[in-house]
Short mmCIF file of C-alpha atoms and ligand atoms in Angstrom, two decimals:
data_model
loop_
_atom_site.label_atom_id
_atom_site.label_comp_id
_atom_site.label_asym_id
_atom_site.label_seq_id
_atom_site.Cartn_x
_atom_site.Cartn_y
_atom_site.Cartn_z
CA UNK A 186 -96.03 71.45 -106.35
CA UNK A 187 -98.71 71.04 -103.84
CA UNK A 188 -97.99 68.47 -100.82
CA UNK A 189 -100.85 66.96 -98.73
CA UNK A 190 -99.70 66.02 -95.11
CA UNK A 191 -101.99 63.65 -92.87
CA UNK A 192 -101.39 64.13 -89.43
CA UNK A 193 -102.91 62.18 -86.61
CA UNK A 194 -103.98 63.01 -83.08
CA UNK A 195 -102.32 60.39 -80.59
CA UNK A 196 -101.70 60.23 -77.25
CA UNK A 197 -98.42 61.98 -76.23
CA UNK A 198 -95.29 59.71 -76.64
CA UNK A 199 -94.15 60.77 -72.87
CA UNK A 200 -97.62 59.79 -71.37
CA UNK A 201 -97.74 56.32 -69.97
CA UNK A 202 -100.95 54.93 -71.39
CA UNK A 203 -103.63 53.47 -68.93
CA UNK A 204 -106.03 50.71 -69.88
CA UNK A 205 -109.65 51.32 -69.10
CA UNK A 206 -111.20 49.70 -66.00
CA UNK A 207 -113.61 47.19 -68.23
CA UNK A 208 -110.38 46.43 -70.78
CA UNK A 209 -112.54 48.01 -73.60
CA UNK A 210 -109.69 50.32 -74.96
CA UNK A 211 -106.86 52.81 -73.53
CA UNK A 212 -108.40 55.46 -71.21
CA UNK A 213 -107.73 58.91 -72.91
CA UNK A 214 -109.52 60.92 -70.03
CA UNK A 215 -107.43 64.04 -69.14
CA UNK A 216 -104.49 62.59 -71.10
CA UNK A 217 -102.03 64.85 -73.08
CA UNK A 218 -102.46 64.35 -76.61
CA UNK A 219 -100.22 65.38 -79.68
CA UNK A 220 -99.54 65.17 -83.14
CA UNK A 221 -98.07 61.74 -84.40
CA UNK A 222 -94.26 61.97 -84.08
CA UNK A 223 -94.01 60.29 -87.43
CA UNK A 224 -96.20 62.84 -88.87
CA UNK A 225 -94.54 65.72 -87.11
CA UNK A 226 -91.41 64.42 -89.37
CA UNK A 227 -93.80 64.61 -92.28
CA UNK A 228 -94.85 68.23 -91.68
CA UNK A 229 -91.36 68.96 -91.29
CA UNK A 230 -90.31 67.67 -94.46
CA UNK A 231 -93.20 69.44 -96.26
CA UNK A 232 -92.02 72.71 -94.88
CA UNK A 233 -88.28 71.87 -96.09
CA UNK A 234 -89.54 71.21 -99.33
CA UNK A 235 -91.36 74.22 -99.46
CA UNK A 236 -88.32 76.65 -98.13
CA UNK A 237 -86.01 75.04 -100.72
CA UNK A 238 -88.71 76.51 -103.06
CA UNK A 239 -89.85 72.81 -104.63
CA UNK A 240 -93.04 73.02 -103.14
CA UNK A 241 -95.44 76.04 -103.09
CA UNK A 242 -98.66 75.05 -100.85
CA UNK A 243 -99.02 72.47 -97.92
CA UNK A 244 -102.38 71.17 -96.85
CA UNK A 245 -102.51 69.21 -93.71
CA UNK A 246 -105.28 66.95 -93.13
CA UNK A 247 -106.75 65.13 -89.94
CA UNK A 248 -109.45 62.75 -89.31
CA UNK A 249 -110.83 62.92 -86.11
CA UNK A 250 -113.12 64.67 -83.60
CA UNK A 251 -113.16 68.30 -83.09
CA UNK A 252 -110.19 68.15 -81.08
CA UNK A 253 -108.03 66.99 -83.80
CA UNK A 254 -108.20 70.41 -85.01
CA UNK A 255 -105.57 71.54 -82.39
CA UNK A 256 -103.01 68.95 -84.21
CA UNK A 257 -103.90 70.64 -87.37
CA UNK A 258 -103.21 73.92 -85.81
CA UNK A 259 -99.80 72.56 -84.57
CA UNK A 260 -98.97 71.75 -88.38
CA UNK A 261 -100.07 75.15 -89.52
CA UNK A 262 -97.88 76.76 -86.82
CA UNK A 263 -94.96 74.55 -88.11
CA UNK A 264 -95.41 75.92 -91.58
CA UNK A 265 -98.44 74.32 -93.46
CA UNK A 266 -100.55 76.81 -95.40
CA UNK A 267 -104.18 75.26 -94.64
CA UNK A 268 -105.81 72.63 -92.86
CA UNK A 269 -108.64 69.97 -93.54
CA UNK A 270 -110.40 68.21 -90.89
CA UNK A 271 -112.33 65.20 -91.52
CA UNK A 272 -114.74 65.27 -88.55
CA UNK A 273 -115.84 61.78 -87.16
CA UNK A 274 -116.51 60.85 -83.41
CA UNK A 275 -115.65 57.28 -84.49
CA UNK A 276 -112.34 55.76 -84.77
CA UNK A 277 -111.94 54.69 -88.41
CA UNK A 278 -109.95 51.70 -89.03
CA UNK A 279 -106.91 52.16 -91.56
CA UNK A 280 -108.63 51.15 -94.55
CA UNK A 281 -111.41 53.74 -93.96
CA UNK A 282 -108.74 56.37 -93.40
CA UNK A 283 -107.12 55.48 -96.59
CA UNK A 284 -110.49 55.78 -98.25
CA UNK A 285 -110.93 59.33 -96.75
CA UNK A 286 -107.53 60.61 -97.66
CA UNK A 287 -108.23 59.33 -101.06
CA UNK A 288 -111.36 61.45 -101.33
CA UNK A 289 -109.07 64.27 -100.29
CA UNK A 290 -106.33 63.28 -102.87
CA UNK A 291 -109.20 63.20 -105.56
CA UNK A 292 -110.14 66.57 -104.64
CA UNK A 293 -106.85 68.40 -103.94
CA UNK A 294 -104.68 66.70 -106.71
CA UNK A 295 -101.49 66.70 -104.31
CA UNK A 296 -98.13 66.12 -106.33
CA UNK A 297 -96.99 64.57 -103.09
CA UNK A 298 -98.68 63.01 -100.00
CA UNK A 299 -96.58 62.54 -97.04
CA UNK A 300 -97.92 60.13 -94.15
CA UNK A 301 -96.09 58.94 -90.81
CA UNK A 302 -94.75 55.32 -91.53
CA UNK A 303 -97.18 54.57 -88.25
CA UNK A 304 -99.17 55.86 -85.84
CA UNK A 305 -98.08 55.35 -82.17
CA UNK A 306 -101.40 54.75 -80.82
CA UNK A 307 -102.20 51.83 -83.24
CA UNK A 308 -99.06 50.72 -84.39
CA UNK A 309 -100.80 49.76 -87.76
CA UNK A 310 -98.13 51.02 -90.29
CA UNK A 311 -100.69 50.38 -93.22
CA UNK A 312 -102.48 53.81 -93.96
CA UNK A 313 -99.90 54.95 -96.54
CA UNK A 314 -99.65 51.81 -98.09
CA UNK A 315 -103.31 51.39 -98.50
CA UNK A 316 -103.74 55.09 -100.03
CA UNK A 317 -101.05 54.26 -102.67
CA UNK A 318 -103.02 50.91 -103.65
CA UNK A 319 -106.25 53.05 -103.81
CA UNK A 320 -104.94 56.13 -105.69
CA UNK A 321 -102.80 53.88 -107.84
CA UNK A 322 -99.67 55.85 -106.84
CA UNK A 323 -96.19 54.68 -106.40
CA UNK A 324 -95.02 54.61 -102.72
CA UNK A 325 -91.77 54.89 -101.13
CA UNK A 326 -92.15 53.78 -97.38
CA UNK A 327 -89.97 54.33 -94.56
CA UNK A 328 -88.24 57.20 -96.01
CA UNK A 329 -84.89 58.53 -94.48
CA UNK A 330 -84.11 60.88 -97.36
CA UNK A 331 -86.55 62.46 -99.99
CA UNK A 332 -85.21 64.46 -102.77
CA UNK A 333 -87.62 65.96 -105.37
CA UNK A 334 -86.68 66.79 -108.73
CA UNK A 335 -88.14 67.03 -112.20
CA UNK A 336 -91.24 65.28 -111.65
CA UNK A 337 -89.94 62.50 -109.39
CA UNK A 338 -89.09 62.05 -106.06
CA UNK A 339 -86.01 59.81 -104.74
CA UNK A 340 -86.61 58.09 -102.00
CA UNK A 341 -83.84 56.34 -99.42
CA UNK A 342 -85.88 53.85 -97.44
CA UNK A 343 -84.69 52.02 -94.04
CA UNK A 344 -84.92 48.44 -94.84
CA UNK A 345 -83.66 45.40 -92.89
CA UNK A 346 -80.03 45.50 -93.13
CA UNK A 347 -79.55 48.78 -95.17
CA UNK A 348 -80.81 51.48 -97.37
CA UNK A 349 -82.87 50.91 -100.44
CA UNK A 350 -83.37 54.08 -102.81
CA UNK A 351 -86.46 53.91 -105.09
CA UNK A 352 -87.41 56.66 -107.87
CA UNK A 353 -91.23 57.46 -107.98
CA UNK A 354 -92.73 59.23 -110.66
CA UNK A 355 -95.03 62.04 -108.90
CA UNK A 356 -97.61 62.06 -107.73
CA UNK A 357 -96.60 59.62 -105.19
CA UNK A 358 -97.09 58.56 -101.67
CA UNK A 359 -93.96 58.82 -99.09
CA UNK A 360 -94.13 57.60 -95.41
CA UNK A 361 -91.51 58.93 -92.96
CA UNK A 362 -89.22 57.21 -90.84
CA UNK A 363 -87.43 58.56 -87.50
CA UNK A 364 -84.45 59.52 -89.17
CA UNK A 365 -85.61 61.48 -91.93
CA UNK A 366 -85.12 64.63 -90.18
CA UNK A 367 -85.52 66.62 -86.65
CA UNK A 368 -88.69 68.38 -86.49
CA UNK A 369 -88.35 72.01 -85.35
CA UNK A 370 -90.60 73.74 -82.68
CA UNK A 371 -93.26 76.10 -83.50
CA UNK A 372 -92.38 79.88 -82.61
CA UNK A 373 -94.98 81.90 -80.68
CA UNK A 374 -95.84 84.23 -83.36
CA UNK A 375 -96.07 81.40 -85.83
CA UNK A 376 -98.52 79.65 -83.28
CA UNK A 377 -100.36 83.10 -83.39
CA UNK A 378 -100.36 83.32 -87.35
CA UNK A 379 -101.63 79.56 -87.32
CA UNK A 380 -104.89 80.63 -85.98
CA UNK A 381 -105.80 82.92 -88.72
CA UNK A 382 -104.74 80.18 -91.63
CA UNK A 383 -107.73 78.31 -93.39
CA UNK A 384 -109.21 75.46 -91.91
CA UNK A 385 -112.04 73.57 -93.53
CA UNK A 386 -114.18 70.69 -92.07
CA UNK A 387 -115.86 68.35 -93.93
CA UNK A 388 -117.53 64.98 -93.16
CA UNK A 389 -117.20 61.59 -94.35
CA UNK A 390 -120.75 61.44 -95.87
CA UNK A 391 -119.61 64.85 -97.87
CA UNK A 392 -116.67 63.01 -99.46
CA UNK A 393 -119.01 59.90 -100.28
CA UNK A 394 -116.97 57.70 -97.84
CA UNK A 395 -118.54 54.89 -95.59
CA UNK A 396 -116.69 54.56 -92.76
CA UNK A 397 -118.51 51.78 -90.72
CA UNK A 398 -116.03 49.12 -89.49
CA UNK A 399 -115.51 45.45 -89.96
CA UNK A 400 -113.03 45.34 -87.18
CA UNK A 401 -113.93 44.94 -83.42
CA UNK A 402 -111.44 45.48 -80.66
CA UNK A 403 -112.02 42.48 -78.57
CA UNK A 404 -109.84 43.56 -75.43
CA UNK A 405 -107.00 45.71 -74.42
CA UNK A 406 -104.56 44.66 -71.90
CA UNK A 407 -101.52 46.47 -70.25
CA UNK A 408 -98.05 44.69 -70.73
CA UNK A 409 -97.46 42.02 -67.84
CA UNK A 410 -95.64 43.62 -65.15
CA UNK A 411 -91.69 43.20 -65.51
CA UNK A 412 -89.95 42.00 -62.38
CA UNK A 413 -87.13 44.03 -61.04
CA UNK A 414 -83.52 42.85 -61.73
CA UNK A 415 -81.04 41.62 -58.78
CA UNK A 416 -77.33 41.67 -58.42
CA UNK A 417 -75.59 38.49 -57.80
CA UNK A 418 -72.65 38.22 -55.43
CA UNK A 419 -70.40 35.55 -57.77
CA UNK A 420 -70.39 33.89 -61.00
CA UNK A 421 -71.61 30.45 -59.19
CA UNK A 422 -74.49 32.24 -57.63
CA UNK A 423 -75.23 33.41 -61.31
CA UNK A 424 -74.83 30.06 -62.98
CA UNK A 425 -76.98 28.72 -60.06
CA UNK A 426 -79.83 31.12 -60.94
CA UNK A 427 -79.77 30.92 -64.31
CA UNK A 428 -79.83 26.71 -64.00
CA UNK A 429 -82.42 26.78 -61.03
CA UNK A 430 -84.71 29.70 -61.31
CA UNK A 431 -84.36 31.09 -64.88
CA UNK A 432 -84.00 27.57 -66.54
CA UNK A 433 -82.37 28.72 -69.30
CA UNK A 434 -79.08 26.38 -69.30
P1 AMP B 210 -101.13 53.64 -89.26
O1 AMP B 210 -101.19 53.18 -90.31
O2 AMP B 210 -102.19 54.09 -88.30
O3 AMP B 210 -99.86 53.20 -88.53
O4 AMP B 210 -100.93 55.27 -89.68
C1 AMP B 210 -99.75 55.95 -90.70
C2 AMP B 210 -100.04 57.18 -90.93
O5 AMP B 210 -101.54 57.68 -91.58
C3 AMP B 210 -100.16 58.25 -89.86
O6 AMP B 210 -98.76 58.51 -89.25
C4 AMP B 210 -100.77 59.55 -90.55
O7 AMP B 210 -99.86 60.24 -91.26
C5 AMP B 210 -101.68 58.62 -91.25
N1 AMP B 210 -103.09 58.50 -90.66
C6 AMP B 210 -103.64 57.68 -89.93
N2 AMP B 210 -104.83 58.03 -89.34
C7 AMP B 210 -104.76 59.13 -89.57
C8 AMP B 210 -105.88 60.11 -88.96
N3 AMP B 210 -106.82 59.66 -88.31
N4 AMP B 210 -106.02 61.36 -89.46
C9 AMP B 210 -104.83 61.76 -90.28
N5 AMP B 210 -103.88 60.75 -90.90
C10 AMP B 210 -103.82 59.66 -90.09
#
C-alpha cells in the first residue's frame, strides 16, 4: 500500500507572527519556518502504518519555493521514503494546491492520501476536501483514529459533541486532527539518512496545472491589542465596574 502525505511549510507555531508595515501580508523575514503541525501528525500516522506492515511506501509532497525542501527532508527523516517538491514562488490558493495534488495522485496512484486538517498559517481547512472532490475519492476529515484493513479505512472523526466513525473504500483521503497521534522527533542518524533519500522537483506546468489565483488578499491586520486585567478589592467594586465600565450588567 502506498501513502501520499502532503506537507506544508509554515511559520513555526512558537513564533509570534508580525504583519508587514504596508499591511500586505505576514512578515516572514528571518522567521523560523517549520512543517505544519497537522502535516507532522499525518507523516507520523503514515510511518506508524508502515511500521505495522500495512503500508509499504510513503511519499511526501510539498508545494512551494525551494525552501520547502527543508520540510520534505523533515518528513524523510521521520520515515517517508521519497519526496516530491512542486516548485512555485507564488502562494497558490487551496484550489490550486488541490489541483496540483490531484495531478500527483494521478501519477502516483496512492491508496491513501494523508493531509493535515488545516494549515496553521492560512487556517483554510479545505485542501483535503477539495482534493477528495477532484479525485472522486471518499474522505474522512478531522481523524482522531485511523484503522486500515482489507482495502478500507475506518476513520474516527472529531465532530461537534462527539465522535463519528466512517468507513472509506480505498483509495481515500484522510485529514488529521490533533489527537490522532503524538509525532516522534527525528533522530540524528535519520536526519543524515534523509539527505540521501530521493527528492524529485516538478513544476505546475509539467503537471499541466494553471495556478493563477482568483483570490486577492486585501489587507492583513494584527489582532487588536488586549488590555491587561485588573484585580478588584471587593464584590461591590466588581459589580460597579461591570455596570459602569464594561456595561455588561
Ligand atoms: P489548508 O486547506 O490550507 O488549511 O491545508 C490543509 C492541508 O492541505 C495541509 O495540512 C497540508 O496537508 C495540505 N496543504 C495545503 N497547502 C499545501 C502546500 N503548499 N504543500 C503541501 N501541502 C499543502
